[in-house]
Amino acid sequence: MKEFQTAKMDDRTKIITIIVLLFLIFFPISSFFFEPPKPMVSMTSFVIMYGVIFISYGFIPKRIVVSYNQILVKNIYGSVVININEIETFDKIEKTGFNLRTFGVGGLFGYFGYFNGRDVWYVTNIHKKVKITLKSGKIYMISPENPDDFVKEVQQRRTEMV
């Protein structure tokens, strides 16, 4: 079993994170000073916006592990298990391109959730992505700190299983 670090945020993701965090932190605080005071609106915006921060932070992959027959992507909410024998194609992707966020987080701490319809992303650095396409057609996109070593490790496991 080999563990890989999640990639550190790229510059664009850092900038988006800083801007969104500033808004999400300071808007609810400033709403307490609106005239006329609306405490219910202020408290609701406080709970929602701070909730967005904590929920988004929880999606950051804490561990990416390659075992003999599985890839495990673990975050606070649980684990995603990808069976190596179900992988059809496996590629390192460096280009960013246009991606449509279907449902998920698009820049705050990274890119997590559904993109381009069915693709499942756990990406913290858009320049260090690995695209995993399963035989079922499902696509996972993850971002280990060293994608080349990750690809080599998974390729080695795939050849051992054959």
PDB file of C-alpha atoms in Angstrom:
ATOM      1  CA  MET A   1       0.000   0.000   0.000  1.00  0.00           C
ATOM      2  CA  LYS A   2       1.402   3.370  -1.009  1.00  0.00           C
ATOM      3  CA  GLU A   3       0.084   6.741   0.101  1.00  0.00           C
ATOM      4  CA  PHE A   4       0.235   9.902  -2.027  1.00  0.00           C
ATOM      5  CA  GLN A   5      -0.164  13.483  -0.855  1.00  0.00           C
ATOM      6  CA  THR A   6      -2.948  15.568  -2.298  1.00  0.00           C
ATOM      7  CA  ALA A   7      -1.586  18.302  -4.568  1.00  0.00           C
ATOM      8  CA  LYS A   8      -1.221  21.773  -3.092  1.00  0.00           C
ATOM      9  CA  MET A   9      -3.570  24.392  -4.484  1.00  0.00           C
ATOM     10  CA  ASP A  10      -2.513  26.090  -7.718  1.00  0.00           C
ATOM     11  CA  ASP A  11      -2.388  29.919  -7.909  1.00  0.00           C
ATOM     12  CA  ARG A  12      -5.834  30.305  -9.508  1.00  0.00           C
ATOM     13  CA  THR A  13      -7.447  28.114  -6.852  1.00  0.00           C
ATOM     14  CA  LYS A  14      -5.663  30.053  -4.086  1.00  0.00           C
ATOM     15  CA  ILE A  15      -6.935  33.384  -5.443  1.00  0.00           C
ATOM     16  CA  ILE A  16     -10.513  32.087  -5.786  1.00  0.00           C
ATOM     17  CA  THR A  17     -10.326  30.641  -2.269  1.00  0.00           C
ATOM     18  CA  ILE A  18      -9.071  33.895  -0.740  1.00  0.00           C
ATOM     19  CA  ILE A  19     -11.701  36.046  -2.490  1.00  0.00           C
ATOM     20  CA  VAL A  20     -14.584  33.700  -1.657  1.00  0.00           C
ATOM     21  CA  LEU A  21     -13.425  33.263   1.957  1.00  0.00           C
ATOM     22  CA  LEU A  22     -13.218  37.030   2.452  1.00  0.00           C
ATOM     23  CA  PHE A  23     -16.753  37.426   1.134  1.00  0.00           C
ATOM     24  CA  LEU A  24     -18.138  34.470   3.103  1.00  0.00           C
ATOM     25  CA  ILE A  25     -16.498  35.636   6.330  1.00  0.00           C
ATOM     26  CA  PHE A  26     -17.115  39.396   6.179  1.00  0.00           C
ATOM     27  CA  PHE A  27     -20.567  39.653   4.571  1.00  0.00           C
ATOM     28  CA  PRO A  28     -22.399  37.969   7.466  1.00  0.00           C
ATOM     29  CA  ILE A  29     -20.500  40.148   9.955  1.00  0.00           C
ATOM     30  CA  SER A  30     -21.288  43.336   8.033  1.00  0.00           C
ATOM     31  CA  SER A  31     -24.981  42.408   7.818  1.00  0.00           C
ATOM     32  CA  PHE A  32     -25.293  43.042  11.569  1.00  0.00           C
ATOM     33  CA  PHE A  33     -24.657  46.742  10.859  1.00  0.00           C
ATOM     34  CA  PHE A  34     -27.372  47.174   8.178  1.00  0.00           C
ATOM     35  CA  GLU A  35     -30.019  49.804   8.820  1.00  0.00           C
ATOM     36  CA  PRO A  36     -32.713  48.987   9.795  1.00  0.00           C
ATOM     37  CA  PRO A  37     -31.300  45.997  11.699  1.00  0.00           C
ATOM     38  CA  LYS A  38     -32.590  42.604  10.600  1.00  0.00           C
ATOM     39  CA  PRO A  39     -31.120  40.130  13.102  1.00  0.00           C
ATOM     40  CA  MET A  40     -32.875  37.115  11.580  1.00  0.00           C
ATOM     41  CA  VAL A  41     -31.383  37.831   8.134  1.00  0.00           C
ATOM     42  CA  SER A  42     -27.959  38.427   9.679  1.00  0.00           C
ATOM     43  CA  MET A  43     -28.005  35.181  11.660  1.00  0.00           C
ATOM     44  CA  THR A  44     -29.301  33.186   8.681  1.00  0.00           C
ATOM     45  CA  SER A  45     -26.581  34.551   6.375  1.00  0.00           C
ATOM     46  CA  PHE A  46     -23.996  33.868   9.094  1.00  0.00           C
ATOM     47  CA  VAL A  47     -25.049  30.209   9.457  1.00  0.00           C
ATOM     48  CA  ILE A  48     -25.328  29.590   5.699  1.00  0.00           C
ATOM     49  CA  MET A  49     -22.063  31.233   4.687  1.00  0.00           C
ATOM     50  CA  TYR A  50     -19.971  29.754   7.479  1.00  0.00           C
ATOM     51  CA  GLY A  51     -21.606  26.397   6.733  1.00  0.00           C
ATOM     52  CA  VAL A  52     -20.447  26.680   3.114  1.00  0.00           C
ATOM     53  CA  ILE A  53     -16.870  27.166   4.307  1.00  0.00           C
ATOM     54  CA  PHE A  54     -16.894  24.113   6.587  1.00  0.00           C
ATOM     55  CA  ILE A  55     -18.724  21.861   4.123  1.00  0.00           C
ATOM     56  CA  SER A  56     -16.381  22.832   1.265  1.00  0.00           C
ATOM     57  CA  TYR A  57     -13.309  22.280   3.428  1.00  0.00           C
ATOM     58  CA  GLY A  58     -14.515  18.770   4.196  1.00  0.00           C
ATOM     59  CA  PHE A  59     -14.351  17.757   0.535  1.00  0.00           C
ATOM     60  CA  ILE A  60     -10.563  18.228   0.320  1.00  0.00           C
ATOM     61  CA  PRO A  61      -9.016  14.773  -0.115  1.00  0.00           C
ATOM     62  CA  LYS A  62      -6.894  14.061   2.951  1.00  0.00           C
ATOM     63  CA  ARG A  63      -5.362  10.856   1.583  1.00  0.00           C
ATOM     64  CA  ILE A  64      -4.923   9.132  -1.746  1.00  0.00           C
ATOM     65  CA  VAL A  65      -3.859   5.523  -1.247  1.00  0.00           C
ATOM     66  CA  VAL A  66      -3.029   2.839  -3.793  1.00  0.00           C
ATOM     67  CA  SER A  67      -3.337  -0.686  -2.426  1.00  0.00           C
ATOM     68  CA  TYR A  68      -2.853  -3.947  -4.295  1.00  0.00           C
ATOM     69  CA  ASN A  69      -6.224  -3.756  -6.058  1.00  0.00           C
ATOM     70  CA  GLN A  70      -7.817  -0.391  -5.153  1.00  0.00           C
ATOM     71  CA  ILE A  71      -7.365   3.359  -5.184  1.00  0.00           C
ATOM     72  CA  LEU A  72      -8.766   5.055  -2.096  1.00  0.00           C
ATOM     73  CA  VAL A  73      -9.572   8.774  -2.024  1.00  0.00           C
ATOM     74  CA  LYS A  74     -10.442   9.812   1.533  1.00  0.00           C
ATOM     75  CA  ASN A  75     -11.925  13.067   2.778  1.00  0.00           C
ATOM     76  CA  ILE A  76     -13.774  14.009   5.985  1.00  0.00           C
ATOM     77  CA  TYR A  77     -17.092  12.665   4.658  1.00  0.00           C
ATOM     78  CA  GLY A  78     -15.830   9.213   3.743  1.00  0.00           C
ATOM     79  CA  SER A  79     -13.892   7.327   1.128  1.00  0.00           C
ATOM     80  CA  VAL A  80     -14.204   6.755  -2.580  1.00  0.00           C
ATOM     81  CA  VAL A  81     -12.959   3.333  -3.602  1.00  0.00           C
ATOM     82  CA  ILE A  82     -11.893   2.715  -7.193  1.00  0.00           C
ATOM     83  CA  ASN A  83     -11.126  -0.901  -8.086  1.00  0.00           C
ATOM     84  CA  ILE A  84      -8.002  -1.060 -10.234  1.00  0.00           C
ATOM     85  CA  ASN A  85      -9.351  -3.970 -12.284  1.00  0.00           C
ATOM     86  CA  GLU A  86     -12.324  -1.780 -13.339  1.00  0.00           C
ATOM     87  CA  ILE A  87     -10.076   0.927 -14.863  1.00  0.00           C
ATOM     88  CA  GLU A  88     -10.302   1.154 -18.637  1.00  0.00           C
ATOM     89  CA  THR A  89      -8.024   4.167 -19.225  1.00  0.00           C
ATOM     90  CA  PHE A  90      -5.735   6.103 -16.956  1.00  0.00           C
ATOM     91  CA  ASP A  91      -4.134   9.410 -18.011  1.00  0.00           C
ATOM     92  CA  LYS A  92      -2.267  12.356 -16.561  1.00  0.00           C
ATOM     93  CA  ILE A  93      -3.990  15.589 -17.670  1.00  0.00           C
ATOM     94  CA  GLU A  94      -2.098  18.899 -17.614  1.00  0.00           C
ATOM     95  CA  LYS A  95      -4.359  21.114 -19.697  1.00  0.00           C
ATOM     96  CA  THR A  96      -7.114  22.997 -17.958  1.00  0.00           C
ATOM     97  CA  GLY A  97      -9.717  23.444 -20.702  1.00  0.00           C
ATOM     98  CA  PHE A  98     -13.364  24.306 -20.156  1.00  0.00           C
ATOM     99  CA  ASN A  99     -15.240  22.224 -17.599  1.00  0.00           C
ATOM    100  CA  LEU A 100     -18.838  22.661 -16.584  1.00  0.00           C
ATOM    101  CA  ARG A 101     -19.570  22.260 -12.895  1.00  0.00           C
ATOM    102  CA  THR A 102     -22.779  20.262 -12.618  1.00  0.00           C
ATOM    103  CA  PHE A 103     -22.989  19.984  -8.834  1.00  0.00           C
ATOM    104  CA  GLY A 104     -20.186  20.689  -6.417  1.00  0.00           C
ATOM    105  CA  VAL A 105     -17.516  23.140  -5.331  1.00  0.00           C
ATOM    106  CA  GLY A 106     -15.857  25.149  -8.093  1.00  0.00           C
ATOM    107  CA  GLY A 107     -12.774  26.830  -6.639  1.00  0.00           C
ATOM    108  CA  LEU A 108     -13.172  27.133  -2.865  1.00  0.00           C
ATOM    109  CA  PHE A 109     -10.281  24.928  -1.625  1.00  0.00           C
ATOM    110  CA  GLY A 110     -10.367  23.088  -4.969  1.00  0.00           C
ATOM    111  CA  TYR A 111     -12.817  21.479  -7.360  1.00  0.00           C
ATOM    112  CA  PHE A 112     -14.992  18.765  -5.846  1.00  0.00           C
ATOM    113  CA  GLY A 113     -18.180  17.113  -7.002  1.00  0.00           C
ATOM    114  CA  TYR A 114     -19.720  16.516 -10.415  1.00  0.00           C
ATOM    115  CA  PHE A 115     -18.297  18.225 -13.489  1.00  0.00           C
ATOM    116  CA  ASN A 116     -19.214  17.820 -17.170  1.00  0.00           C
ATOM    117  CA  GLY A 117     -22.261  15.789 -16.242  1.00  0.00           C
ATOM    118  CA  ARG A 118     -20.971  12.540 -14.718  1.00  0.00           C
ATOM    119  CA  ASP A 119     -17.289  13.195 -13.979  1.00  0.00           C
ATOM    120  CA  VAL A 120     -16.459  13.049 -10.250  1.00  0.00           C
ATOM    121  CA  TRP A 121     -13.669  15.443  -9.256  1.00  0.00           C
ATOM    122  CA  TYR A 122     -11.423  15.536  -6.184  1.00  0.00           C
ATOM    123  CA  VAL A 123      -9.001  18.130  -7.547  1.00  0.00           C
ATOM    124  CA  THR A 124      -6.969  20.659  -5.564  1.00  0.00           C
ATOM    125  CA  ASN A 125      -4.593  21.597  -8.392  1.00  0.00           C
ATOM    126  CA  ILE A 126      -5.899  21.867 -11.963  1.00  0.00           C
ATOM    127  CA  HIS A 127      -2.406  21.390 -13.398  1.00  0.00           C
ATOM    128  CA  LYS A 128      -1.802  18.057 -11.630  1.00  0.00           C
ATOM    129  CA  LYS A 129      -4.834  16.003 -12.580  1.00  0.00           C
ATOM    130  CA  VAL A 130      -5.117  12.293 -13.224  1.00  0.00           C
ATOM    131  CA  LYS A 131      -8.152  11.115 -15.167  1.00  0.00           C
ATOM    132  CA  ILE A 132      -9.403   7.624 -14.352  1.00  0.00           C
ATOM    133  CA  THR A 133     -12.019   6.210 -16.729  1.00  0.00           C
ATOM    134  CA  LEU A 134     -13.766   3.050 -15.595  1.00  0.00           C
ATOM    135  CA  LYS A 135     -15.138   0.324 -17.862  1.00  0.00           C
ATOM    136  CA  SER A 136     -18.622   1.483 -16.846  1.00  0.00           C
ATOM    137  CA  GLY A 137     -17.899   4.911 -18.367  1.00  0.00           C
ATOM    138  CA  LYS A 138     -17.658   6.724 -15.033  1.00  0.00           C
ATOM    139  CA  ILE A 139     -14.784   9.215 -14.834  1.00  0.00           C
ATOM    140  CA  TYR A 140     -12.833  10.222 -11.732  1.00  0.00           C
ATOM    141  CA  MET A 141     -10.425  13.148 -11.679  1.00  0.00           C
ATOM    142  CA  ILE A 142      -7.967  13.365  -8.777  1.00  0.00           C
ATOM    143  CA  SER A 143      -4.852  15.441  -8.110  1.00  0.00           C
ATOM    144  CA  PRO A 144      -1.947  13.791  -6.297  1.00  0.00           C
ATOM    145  CA  GLU A 145       1.075  16.009  -5.558  1.00  0.00           C
ATOM    146  CA  ASN A 146       3.248  13.887  -7.843  1.00  0.00           C
ATOM    147  CA  PRO A 147       1.025  12.619 -10.686  1.00  0.00           C
ATOM    148  CA  ASP A 148       3.891  10.855 -12.492  1.00  0.00           C
ATOM    149  CA  ASP A 149       4.683   8.631  -9.496  1.00  0.00           C
ATOM    150  CA  PHE A 150       0.983   7.998  -8.964  1.00  0.00           C
ATOM    151  CA  VAL A 151       0.479   6.935 -12.594  1.00  0.00           C
ATOM    152  CA  LYS A 152       3.540   4.647 -12.431  1.00  0.00           C
ATOM    153  CA  GLU A 153       2.294   3.026  -9.226  1.00  0.00           C
ATOM    154  CA  VAL A 154      -1.194   2.354 -10.605  1.00  0.00           C
ATOM    155  CA  GLN A 155       0.205   1.090 -13.920  1.00  0.00           C
ATOM    156  CA  GLN A 156       2.437  -1.305 -11.967  1.00  0.00           C
ATOM    157  CA  ARG A 157      -0.567  -2.577  -9.971  1.00  0.00           C
ATOM    158  CA  ARG A 158      -2.580  -3.051 -13.186  1.00  0.00           C
ATOM    159  CA  THR A 159       0.163  -5.149 -14.778  1.00  0.00           C
ATOM    160  CA  GLU A 160       0.541  -7.241 -11.600  1.00  0.00           C
ATOM    161  CA  MET A 161      -3.190  -8.035 -11.678  1.00  0.00           C
ATOM    162  CA  VAL A 162      -3.111  -9.294 -15.291  1.00  0.00           C
TER     163      VAL A 162
END
